[in-house]
N, CA, C and O atoms as a GROMACS GRO file, in nm:
protein
  496
    1VAL      N    1  18.118   8.602   3.772
    1VAL     CA    2  18.008   8.611   3.868
    1VAL      C    3  18.064   8.664   4.001
    1VAL      O    4  18.151   8.600   4.061
    2ALA      N    5  18.016   8.776   4.045
    2ALA     CA    6  18.062   8.835   4.171
    2ALA      C    7  18.023   8.744   4.287
    2ALA      O    8  17.916   8.682   4.285
    3LEU      N    9  18.106   8.738   4.387
    3LEU     CA   10  18.083   8.650   4.501
    3LEU      C   11  18.015   8.726   4.614
    3LEU      O   12  18.066   8.828   4.661
    4ALA      N   13  17.901   8.676   4.656
    4ALA     CA   14  17.827   8.739   4.765
    4ALA      C   15  17.914   8.744   4.890
    4ALA      O   16  17.986   8.649   4.921
    5GLY      N   17  17.907   8.855   4.960
    5GLY     CA   18  17.976   8.867   5.088
    5GLY      C   19  18.119   8.918   5.080
    5GLY      O   20  18.171   8.971   5.178
    6ILE      N   21  18.183   8.903   4.965
    6ILE     CA   22  18.322   8.950   4.957
    6ILE      C   23  18.341   9.054   4.846
    6ILE      O   24  18.453   9.101   4.824
    7ARG      N   25  18.233   9.089   4.778
    7ARG     CA   26  18.240   9.189   4.672
    7ARG      C   27  18.302   9.318   4.726
    7ARG      O   28  18.262   9.368   4.831
    8GLY      N   29  18.400   9.372   4.653
    8GLY     CA   30  18.462   9.497   4.694
    8GLY      C   31  18.578   9.480   4.792
    8GLY      O   32  18.647   9.577   4.823
    9ALA      N   33  18.600   9.358   4.841
    9ALA     CA   34  18.714   9.336   4.931
    9ALA      C   35  18.842   9.372   4.854
    9ALA      O   36  18.853   9.346   4.734
   10ARG      N   37  18.937   9.430   4.924
   10ARG     CA   38  19.061   9.476   4.860
   10ARG      C   39  19.169   9.370   4.872
   10ARG      O   40  19.202   9.323   4.981
   11VAL      N   41  19.225   9.332   4.756
   11VAL     CA   42  19.324   9.224   4.751
   11VAL      C   43  19.452   9.275   4.685
   11VAL      O   44  19.449   9.338   4.579
   12LEU      N   45  19.566   9.247   4.750
   12LEU     CA   46  19.696   9.274   4.690
   12LEU      C   47  19.749   9.142   4.637
   12LEU      O   48  19.761   9.044   4.711
   13LEU      N   49  19.780   9.138   4.509
   13LEU     CA   50  19.836   9.020   4.444
   13LEU      C   51  19.982   9.048   4.411
   13LEU      O   52  20.013   9.145   4.342
   14VAL      N   53  20.071   8.963   4.460
   14VAL     CA   54  20.214   8.979   4.437
   14VAL      C   55  20.261   8.856   4.358
   14VAL      O   56  20.271   8.747   4.412
   15GLU      N   57  20.290   8.877   4.229
   15GLU     CA   58  20.327   8.766   4.140
   15GLU      C   59  20.416   8.821   4.030
   15GLU      O   60  20.378   8.915   3.960
   16ASP      N   61  20.535   8.761   4.013
   16ASP     CA   62  20.629   8.812   3.913
   16ASP      C   63  20.603   8.756   3.773
   16ASP      O   64  20.647   8.815   3.674
   17ASN      N   65  20.534   8.644   3.763
   17ASN     CA   66  20.505   8.585   3.632
   17ASN      C   67  20.385   8.657   3.572
   17ASN      O   68  20.274   8.648   3.625
   18ALA      N   69  20.407   8.727   3.461
   18ALA     CA   70  20.302   8.811   3.402
   18ALA      C   71  20.177   8.732   3.364
   18ALA      O   72  20.066   8.779   3.388
   19ALA      N   73  20.194   8.615   3.306
   19ALA     CA   74  20.078   8.536   3.263
   19ALA      C   75  19.994   8.492   3.384
   19ALA      O   76  19.871   8.499   3.381
   20VAL      N   77  20.062   8.446   3.488
   20VAL     CA   78  19.991   8.404   3.610
   20VAL      C   79  19.925   8.524   3.676
   20VAL      O   80  19.809   8.518   3.718
   21ARG      N   81  20.000   8.635   3.684
   21ARG     CA   82  19.947   8.757   3.746
   21ARG      C   83  19.821   8.806   3.673
   21ARG      O   84  19.720   8.838   3.736
   22ASP      N   85  19.828   8.810   3.540
   22ASP     CA   86  19.713   8.857   3.462
   22ASP      C   87  19.592   8.766   3.479
   22ASP      O   88  19.479   8.814   3.494
   23ALA      N   89  19.615   8.635   3.478
   23ALA     CA   90  19.505   8.539   3.493
   23ALA      C   91  19.439   8.553   3.630
   23ALA      O   92  19.316   8.555   3.641
   24LEU      N   93  19.520   8.562   3.736
   24LEU     CA   94  19.465   8.576   3.871
   24LEU      C   95  19.393   8.709   3.888
   24LEU      O   96  19.287   8.716   3.951
   25LEU      N   97  19.449   8.814   3.833
   25LEU     CA   98  19.388   8.946   3.840
   25LEU      C   99  19.251   8.945   3.772
   25LEU      O  100  19.155   9.003   3.823
   26GLN      N  101  19.244   8.880   3.659
   26GLN     CA  102  19.117   8.869   3.585
   26GLN      C  103  19.012   8.793   3.669
   26GLN      O  104  18.896   8.833   3.675
   27LEU      N  105  19.055   8.683   3.731
   27LEU     CA  106  18.964   8.606   3.817
   27LEU      C  107  18.912   8.690   3.933
   27LEU      O  108  18.792   8.697   3.958
   28LEU      N  109  19.005   8.754   4.004
   28LEU     CA  110  18.969   8.833   4.122
   28LEU      C  111  18.871   8.944   4.084
   28LEU      O  112  18.774   8.970   4.155
   29THR      N  113  18.898   9.010   3.973
   29THR     CA  114  18.812   9.119   3.926
   29THR      C  115  18.674   9.065   3.888
   29THR      O  116  18.571   9.125   3.919
   30MET      N  117  18.673   8.951   3.820
   30MET     CA  118  18.548   8.889   3.778
   30MET      C  119  18.462   8.853   3.901
   30MET      O  120  18.339   8.858   3.895
   31TRP      N  121  18.528   8.816   4.010
   31TRP     CA  122  18.456   8.781   4.132
   31TRP      C  123  18.412   8.903   4.212
   31TRP      O  124  18.354   8.889   4.320
   32GLY      N  125  18.439   9.023   4.161
   32GLY     CA  126  18.392   9.144   4.226
   32GLY      C  127  18.486   9.200   4.332
   32GLY      O  128  18.447   9.286   4.410
   33LEU      N  129  18.610   9.151   4.333
   33LEU     CA  130  18.708   9.201   4.430
   33LEU      C  131  18.782   9.320   4.371
   33LEU      O  132  18.796   9.332   4.249
   34SER      N  133  18.830   9.407   4.458
   34SER     CA  134  18.910   9.520   4.415
   34SER      C  135  19.057   9.476   4.427
   34SER      O  136  19.114   9.477   4.536
   35ALA      N  137  19.117   9.438   4.314
   35ALA     CA  138  19.251   9.378   4.317
   35ALA      C  139  19.356   9.473   4.262
   35ALA      O  140  19.335   9.543   4.163
   36HIS      N  141  19.470   9.473   4.329
   36HIS     CA  142  19.586   9.552   4.287
   36HIS      C  143  19.702   9.455   4.275
   36HIS      O  144  19.729   9.378   4.367
   37ALA      N  145  19.772   9.457   4.160
   37ALA     CA  146  19.881   9.361   4.138
   37ALA      C  147  20.016   9.430   4.131
   37ALA      O  148  20.030   9.538   4.072
   38VAL      N  149  20.116   9.366   4.191
   38VAL     CA  150  20.255   9.412   4.183
   38VAL      C  151  20.343   9.292   4.152
   38VAL      O  152  20.299   9.178   4.161
   39ARG      N  153  20.468   9.320   4.115
   39ARG     CA  154  20.559   9.218   4.064
   39ARG      C  155  20.663   9.170   4.165
   39ARG      O  156  20.706   9.055   4.159
   40THR      N  157  20.703   9.256   4.257
   40THR     CA  158  20.815   9.224   4.347
   40THR      C  159  20.780   9.251   4.494
   40THR      O  160  20.680   9.316   4.524
   41GLY      N  161  20.863   9.199   4.582
   41GLY     CA  162  20.847   9.226   4.724
   41GLY      C  163  20.861   9.374   4.756
   41GLY      O  164  20.793   9.427   4.844
   42GLU      N  165  20.950   9.441   4.683
   42GLU     CA  166  20.970   9.584   4.705
   42GLU      C  167  20.844   9.663   4.665
   42GLU      O  168  20.801   9.754   4.737
   43GLU      N  169  20.784   9.627   4.550
   43GLU     CA  170  20.660   9.692   4.507
   43GLU      C  171  20.547   9.662   4.607
   43GLU      O  172  20.462   9.747   4.633
   44ALA      N  173  20.548   9.542   4.661
   44ALA     CA  174  20.447   9.506   4.761
   44ALA      C  175  20.462   9.593   4.885
   44ALA      O  176  20.362   9.638   4.942
   45SER      N  177  20.586   9.618   4.929
   45SER     CA  178  20.610   9.704   5.046
   45SER      C  179  20.554   9.844   5.024
   45SER      O  180  20.492   9.901   5.113
   46THR      N  181  20.575   9.896   4.905
   46THR     CA  182  20.522  10.029   4.872
   46THR      C  183  20.370  10.029   4.879
   46THR      O  184  20.310  10.119   4.936
   47ALA      N  185  20.308   9.927   4.820
   47ALA     CA  186  20.162   9.917   4.822
   47ALA      C  187  20.110   9.904   4.965
   47ALA      O  188  20.010   9.966   5.001
   48LEU      N  189  20.178   9.823   5.047
   48LEU     CA  190  20.134   9.802   5.185
   48LEU      C  191  20.150   9.930   5.269
   48LEU      O  192  20.075   9.952   5.364
   49ALA      N  193  20.246  10.012   5.232
   49ALA     CA  194  20.270  10.136   5.307
   49ALA      C  195  20.168  10.244   5.271
   49ALA      O  196  20.145  10.336   5.349
   50THR      N  197  20.107  10.232   5.153
   50THR     CA  198  20.021  10.341   5.106
   50THR      C  199  19.874  10.303   5.094
   50THR      O  200  19.791  10.390   5.067
   51ASP      N  201  19.841  10.176   5.114
   51ASP     CA  202  19.704  10.132   5.092
   51ASP      C  203  19.664  10.028   5.195
   51ASP      O  204  19.749   9.974   5.266
   52VAL      N  205  19.536  10.000   5.203
   52VAL     CA  206  19.483   9.902   5.297
   52VAL      C  207  19.424   9.786   5.218
   52VAL      O  208  19.350   9.807   5.122
   53PHE      N  209  19.456   9.664   5.259
   53PHE     CA  210  19.406   9.545   5.190
   53PHE      C  211  19.343   9.448   5.291
   53PHE      O  212  19.384   9.442   5.407
   54ASP      N  213  19.244   9.375   5.245
   54ASP     CA  214  19.179   9.272   5.327
   54ASP      C  215  19.252   9.139   5.313
   54ASP      O  216  19.252   9.056   5.404
   55ALA      N  217  19.315   9.120   5.195
   55ALA     CA  218  19.386   8.994   5.169
   55ALA      C  219  19.512   9.024   5.088
   55ALA      O  220  19.514   9.116   5.007
   56VAL      N  221  19.615   8.943   5.112
   56VAL     CA  222  19.737   8.951   5.032
   56VAL      C  223  19.764   8.810   4.979
   56VAL      O  224  19.780   8.716   5.056
   57LEU      N  225  19.769   8.798   4.846
   57LEU     CA  226  19.800   8.672   4.779
   57LEU      C  227  19.939   8.689   4.721
   57LEU      O  228  19.962   8.778   4.639
   58CYS      N  229  20.033   8.604   4.763
   58CYS     CA  230  20.171   8.629   4.728
   58CYS      C  231  20.244   8.504   4.683
   58CYS      O  232  20.241   8.401   4.751
   59ASP      N  233  20.308   8.514   4.568
   59ASP     CA  234  20.394   8.407   4.520
   59ASP      C  235  20.511   8.392   4.618
   59ASP      O  236  20.555   8.491   4.676
   60TRP      N  237  20.560   8.271   4.635
   60TRP     CA  238  20.671   8.250   4.728
   60TRP      C  239  20.800   8.306   4.672
   60TRP      O  240  20.867   8.386   4.738
   61ARG      N  241  20.836   8.267   4.550
   61ARG     CA  242  20.962   8.310   4.489
   61ARG      C  243  20.940   8.439   4.411
   61ARG      O  244  20.862   8.443   4.315
   62LEU      N  245  21.008   8.543   4.453
   62LEU     CA  246  20.995   8.674   4.389
   62LEU      C  247  21.134   8.725   4.353
   62LEU      O  248  21.232   8.692   4.419
   63PRO      N  249  21.143   8.808   4.247
   63PRO     CA  250  21.273   8.868   4.216
   63PRO      C  251  21.310   8.968   4.326
   63PRO      O  252  21.223   9.025   4.391
   64GLY      N  253  21.438   8.988   4.345
   64GLY     CA  254  21.482   9.085   4.446
   64GLY      C  255  21.513   9.017   4.579
   64GLY      O  256  21.527   8.895   4.587
   65GLU      N  257  21.523   9.099   4.680
   65GLU     CA  258  21.570   9.053   4.812
   65GLU      C  259  21.466   8.975   4.891
   65GLU      O  260  21.500   8.888   4.971
   66ARG      N  261  21.338   9.007   4.869
   66ARG     CA  262  21.234   8.956   4.959
   66ARG      C  263  21.150   8.847   4.894
   66ARG      O  264  21.111   8.859   4.777
   67ASP      N  265  21.122   8.742   4.970
   67ASP     CA  266  21.034   8.637   4.918
   67ASP      C  267  20.891   8.659   4.970
   67ASP      O  268  20.865   8.752   5.047
   68GLY      N  269  20.802   8.573   4.927
   68GLY     CA  270  20.661   8.588   4.962
   68GLY      C  271  20.635   8.581   5.111
   68GLY      O  272  20.545   8.649   5.162
   69LEU      N  273  20.712   8.499   5.182
   69LEU     CA  274  20.695   8.488   5.326
   69LEU      C  275  20.726   8.622   5.395
   69LEU      O  276  20.654   8.664   5.486
   70ALA      N  277  20.832   8.688   5.350
   70ALA     CA  278  20.868   8.819   5.406
   70ALA      C  279  20.758   8.921   5.378
   70ALA      O  280  20.724   9.003   5.464
   71VAL      N  281  20.702   8.916   5.258
   71VAL     CA  282  20.594   9.009   5.221
   71VAL      C  283  20.472   8.985   5.310
   71VAL      O  284  20.413   9.081   5.360
   72LEU      N  285  20.433   8.860   5.330
   72LEU     CA  286  20.316   8.830   5.412
   72LEU      C  287  20.338   8.869   5.558
   72LEU      O  288  20.245   8.914   5.625
   73ARG      N  289  20.460   8.850   5.607
   73ARG     CA  290  20.489   8.890   5.746
   73ARG      C  291  20.477   9.041   5.760
   73ARG      O  292  20.423   9.091   5.859
   74GLU      N  293  20.527   9.114   5.661
   74GLU     CA  294  20.514   9.261   5.664
   74GLU      C  295  20.367   9.301   5.658
   74GLU      O  296  20.323   9.392   5.730
   75ALA      N  297  20.291   9.233   5.572
   75ALA     CA  298  20.148   9.264   5.559
   75ALA      C  299  20.076   9.245   5.692
   75ALA      O  300  19.990   9.325   5.730
   76ARG      N  301  20.112   9.138   5.763
   76ARG     CA  302  20.046   9.110   5.892
   76ARG      C  303  20.078   9.221   5.993
   76ARG      O  304  19.992   9.256   6.075
   77VAL      N  305  20.199   9.274   5.988
   77VAL     CA  306  20.237   9.381   6.081
   77VAL      C  307  20.168   9.513   6.044
   77VAL      O  308  20.115   9.583   6.130
   78ARG      N  309  20.170   9.546   5.916
   78ARG     CA  310  20.114   9.674   5.869
   78ARG      C  311  19.961   9.677   5.867
   78ARG      O  312  19.901   9.783   5.880
   79LEU      N  313  19.900   9.560   5.851
   79LEU     CA  314  19.754   9.553   5.835
   79LEU      C  315  19.692   9.466   5.944
   79LEU      O  316  19.670   9.346   5.923
   80PRO      N  317  19.665   9.526   6.060
   80PRO     CA  318  19.607   9.446   6.170
   80PRO      C  319  19.474   9.382   6.130
   80PRO      O  320  19.435   9.280   6.187
   81GLN      N  321  19.405   9.442   6.034
   81GLN     CA  322  19.275   9.389   5.993
   81GLN      C  323  19.286   9.287   5.880
   81GLN      O  324  19.184   9.244   5.826
   82LEU      N  325  19.409   9.247   5.844
   82LEU     CA  326  19.428   9.150   5.736
   82LEU      C  327  19.350   9.022   5.765
   82LEU      O  328  19.366   8.962   5.871
   83GLN      N  329  19.267   8.981   5.670
   83GLN     CA  330  19.183   8.863   5.690
   83GLN      C  331  19.243   8.738   5.627
   83GLN      O  332  19.213   8.626   5.670
   84LEU      N  333  19.327   8.755   5.526
   84LEU     CA  334  19.387   8.640   5.461
   84LEU      C  335  19.525   8.674   5.406
   84LEU      O  336  19.540   8.766   5.327
   85GLY      N  337  19.624   8.598   5.450
   85GLY     CA  338  19.758   8.602   5.391
   85GLY      C  339  19.778   8.467   5.324
   85GLY      O  340  19.778   8.364   5.392
   86LEU      N  341  19.794   8.467   5.194
   86LEU     CA  342  19.800   8.342   5.119
   86LEU      C  343  19.930   8.332   5.042
   86LEU      O  344  19.962   8.418   4.960
   87LEU      N  345  20.006   8.227   5.070
   87LEU     CA  346  20.132   8.202   5.002
   87LEU      C  347  20.106   8.106   4.886
   87LEU      O  348  20.051   7.997   4.907
   88ILE      N  349  20.145   8.145   4.766
   88ILE     CA  350  20.122   8.063   4.647
   88ILE      C  351  20.256   8.008   4.600
   88ILE      O  352  20.351   8.083   4.580
   89THR      N  353  20.264   7.875   4.583
   89THR     CA  354  20.391   7.815   4.545
   89THR      C  355  20.373   7.691   4.459
   89THR      O  356  20.274   7.618   4.472
   90GLY      N  357  20.469   7.669   4.373
   90GLY     CA  358  20.472   7.547   4.293
   90GLY      C  359  20.579   7.453   4.345
   90GLY      O  360  20.605   7.348   4.286
   91GLU      N  361  20.640   7.489   4.455
   91GLU     CA  362  20.755   7.414   4.504
   91GLU      C  363  20.719   7.317   4.615
   91GLU      O  364  20.625   7.339   4.692
   92ASP      N  365  20.797   7.211   4.623
   92ASP     CA  366  20.793   7.123   4.738
   92ASP      C  367  20.922   7.152   4.813
   92ASP      O  368  21.029   7.106   4.774
   93THR      N  369  20.911   7.226   4.918
   93THR     CA  370  21.030   7.263   4.993
   93THR      C  371  21.012   7.227   5.140
   93THR      O  372  20.899   7.221   5.188
   94GLU      N  373  21.118   7.205   5.208
   94GLU     CA  374  21.110   7.171   5.350
   94GLU      C  375  21.056   7.289   5.431
   94GLU      O  376  21.012   7.272   5.545
   95MET      N  377  21.059   7.408   5.372
   95MET     CA  378  21.006   7.526   5.440
   95MET      C  379  20.853   7.530   5.438
   95MET      O  380  20.791   7.603   5.516
   96LEU      N  381  20.793   7.452   5.350
   96LEU     CA  382  20.648   7.459   5.331
   96LEU      C  383  20.566   7.435   5.458
   96LEU      O  384  20.476   7.513   5.487
   97PRO      N  385  20.595   7.329   5.535
   97PRO     CA  386  20.516   7.309   5.658
   97PRO      C  387  20.528   7.426   5.754
   97PRO      O  388  20.429   7.465   5.817
   98LYS      N  389  20.647   7.483   5.767
   98LYS     CA  390  20.668   7.598   5.855
   98LYS      C  391  20.585   7.717   5.806
   98LYS      O  392  20.519   7.784   5.885
   99ALA      N  393  20.590   7.744   5.676
   99ALA     CA  394  20.513   7.854   5.618
   99ALA      C  395  20.364   7.829   5.639
   99ALA      O  396  20.288   7.922   5.666
  100GLY      N  397  20.323   7.704   5.627
  100GLY     CA  398  20.183   7.667   5.643
  100GLY      C  399  20.131   7.685   5.784
  100GLY      O  400  20.010   7.693   5.805
  101GLN      N  401  20.220   7.691   5.881
  101GLN     CA  402  20.178   7.719   6.018
  101GLN      C  403  20.145   7.867   6.035
  101GLN      O  404  20.063   7.904   6.118
  102GLU      N  405  20.210   7.951   5.955
  102GLU     CA  406  20.189   8.096   5.964
  102GLU      C  407  20.078   8.147   5.873
  102GLU      O  408  19.999   8.234   5.911
  103PHE      N  409  20.073   8.092   5.751
  103PHE     CA  410  19.982   8.142   5.649
  103PHE      C  411  19.919   8.026   5.573
  103PHE      O  412  19.972   7.915   5.572
  104MET      N  413  19.807   8.053   5.510
  104MET     CA  414  19.748   7.954   5.420
  104MET      C  415  19.844   7.938   5.302
  104MET      O  416  19.910   8.034   5.261
  105VAL      N  417  19.852   7.816   5.248
  105VAL     CA  418  19.938   7.789   5.133
  105VAL      C  419  19.852   7.731   5.021
  105VAL      O  420  19.773   7.639   5.043
  106LEU      N  421  19.868   7.787   4.902
  106LEU     CA  422  19.795   7.738   4.785
  106LEU      C  423  19.897   7.692   4.682
  106LEU      O  424  19.990   7.764   4.648
  107ARG      N  425  19.879   7.568   4.634
  107ARG     CA  426  19.974   7.512   4.540
  107ARG      C  427  19.945   7.557   4.397
  107ARG      O  428  19.830   7.575   4.358
  108LYS      N  429  20.053   7.575   4.321
  108LYS     CA  430  20.040   7.602   4.177
  108LYS      C  431  20.036   7.467   4.106
  108LYS      O  432  20.098   7.373   4.153
  109PRO      N  433  19.966   7.454   3.994
  109PRO     CA  434  19.883   7.560   3.935
  109PRO      C  435  19.762   7.589   4.024
  109PRO      O  436  19.700   7.498   4.080
  110VAL      N  437  19.729   7.717   4.036
  110VAL     CA  438  19.618   7.761   4.119
  110VAL      C  439  19.487   7.712   4.056
  110VAL      O  440  19.459   7.737   3.939
  111ARG      N  441  19.408   7.644   4.137
  111ARG     CA  442  19.276   7.601   4.091
  111ARG      C  443  19.175   7.708   4.134
  111ARG      O  444  19.159   7.734   4.253
  112PRO      N  445  19.106   7.768   4.038
  112PRO     CA  446  19.013   7.877   4.069
  112PRO      C  447  18.911   7.844   4.178
  112PRO      O  448  18.885   7.928   4.264
  113LEU      N  449  18.854   7.724   4.176
  113LEU     CA  450  18.754   7.690   4.277
  113LEU      C  451  18.815   7.686   4.417
  113LEU      O  452  18.750   7.725   4.514
  114ARG      N  453  18.939   7.639   4.427
  114ARG     CA  454  19.007   7.634   4.557
  114ARG      C  455  19.036   7.776   4.607
  114ARG      O  456  19.015   7.807   4.725
  115LEU      N  457  19.084   7.861   4.517
  115LEU     CA  458  19.111   8.000   4.554
  115LEU      C  459  18.983   8.069   4.597
  115LEU      O  460  18.979   8.139   4.698
  116ARG      N  461  18.878   8.049   4.520
  116ARG     CA  462  18.750   8.113   4.552
  116ARG      C  463  18.699   8.067   4.689
  116ARG      O  464  18.648   8.147   4.767
  117ALA      N  465  18.712   7.938   4.717
  117ALA     CA  466  18.668   7.884   4.846
  117ALA      C  467  18.747   7.948   4.961
  117ALA      O  468  18.689   7.982   5.065
  118LEU      N  469  18.878   7.963   4.944
  118LEU     CA  470  18.961   8.026   5.047
  118LEU      C  471  18.920   8.172   5.069
  118LEU      O  472  18.908   8.217   5.183
  119LEU      N  473  18.898   8.244   4.961
  119LEU     CA  474  18.856   8.384   4.971
  119LEU      C  475  18.722   8.394   5.044
  119LEU      O  476  18.705   8.478   5.133
  120GLN      N  477  18.628   8.310   5.006
  120GLN     CA  478  18.496   8.315   5.069
  120GLN      C  479  18.501   8.276   5.216
  120GLN      O  480  18.424   8.327   5.297
  121ALA      N  481  18.592   8.185   5.250
  121ALA     CA  482  18.602   8.139   5.389
  121ALA      C  483  18.665   8.245   5.479
  121ALA      O  484  18.635   8.252   5.598
  122HIS      N  485  18.754   8.329   5.422
  122HIS     CA  486  18.831   8.420   5.507
  122HIS      C  487  18.791   8.566   5.500
  122HIS      O  488  18.816   8.641   5.594
  123LEU      N  489  18.730   8.608   5.390
  123LEU     CA  490  18.694   8.748   5.377
  123LEU      C  491  18.549   8.767   5.426
  123LEU      O  492  18.462   8.684   5.402
  124ARG      N  493  18.528   8.880   5.494
  124ARG     CA  494  18.389   8.907   5.537
  124ARG      C  495  18.354   9.050   5.507
  124ARG      O  496  18.242   9.093   5.536
   0.00000   0.00000   0.00000
């Protein structure tokens, strides 16, 4: 069911776990969002350099040099119109409160209703 008010919003999903990435991509598409998925921080940088997104949903732990926090910080710099930077994590780390001051944090396993509520609250 497409979500009123956010249909067509452009979302970058950064998730290295294929099963999680596919499930989230399916949800976002079902809700009427225009979603693009990548696997690594480096792929996210390329997408951010060449495209415009309203929201970036990013796993914290990514393969390669850059983690989700670095990706979201880059997104905020490159996309002044960014409406939602969301860090997705299954970890309990001492870094979490600090990250939560900068960006919204969503715990894994991702609950669809919680994700949908965040998207509806932040995208216009």
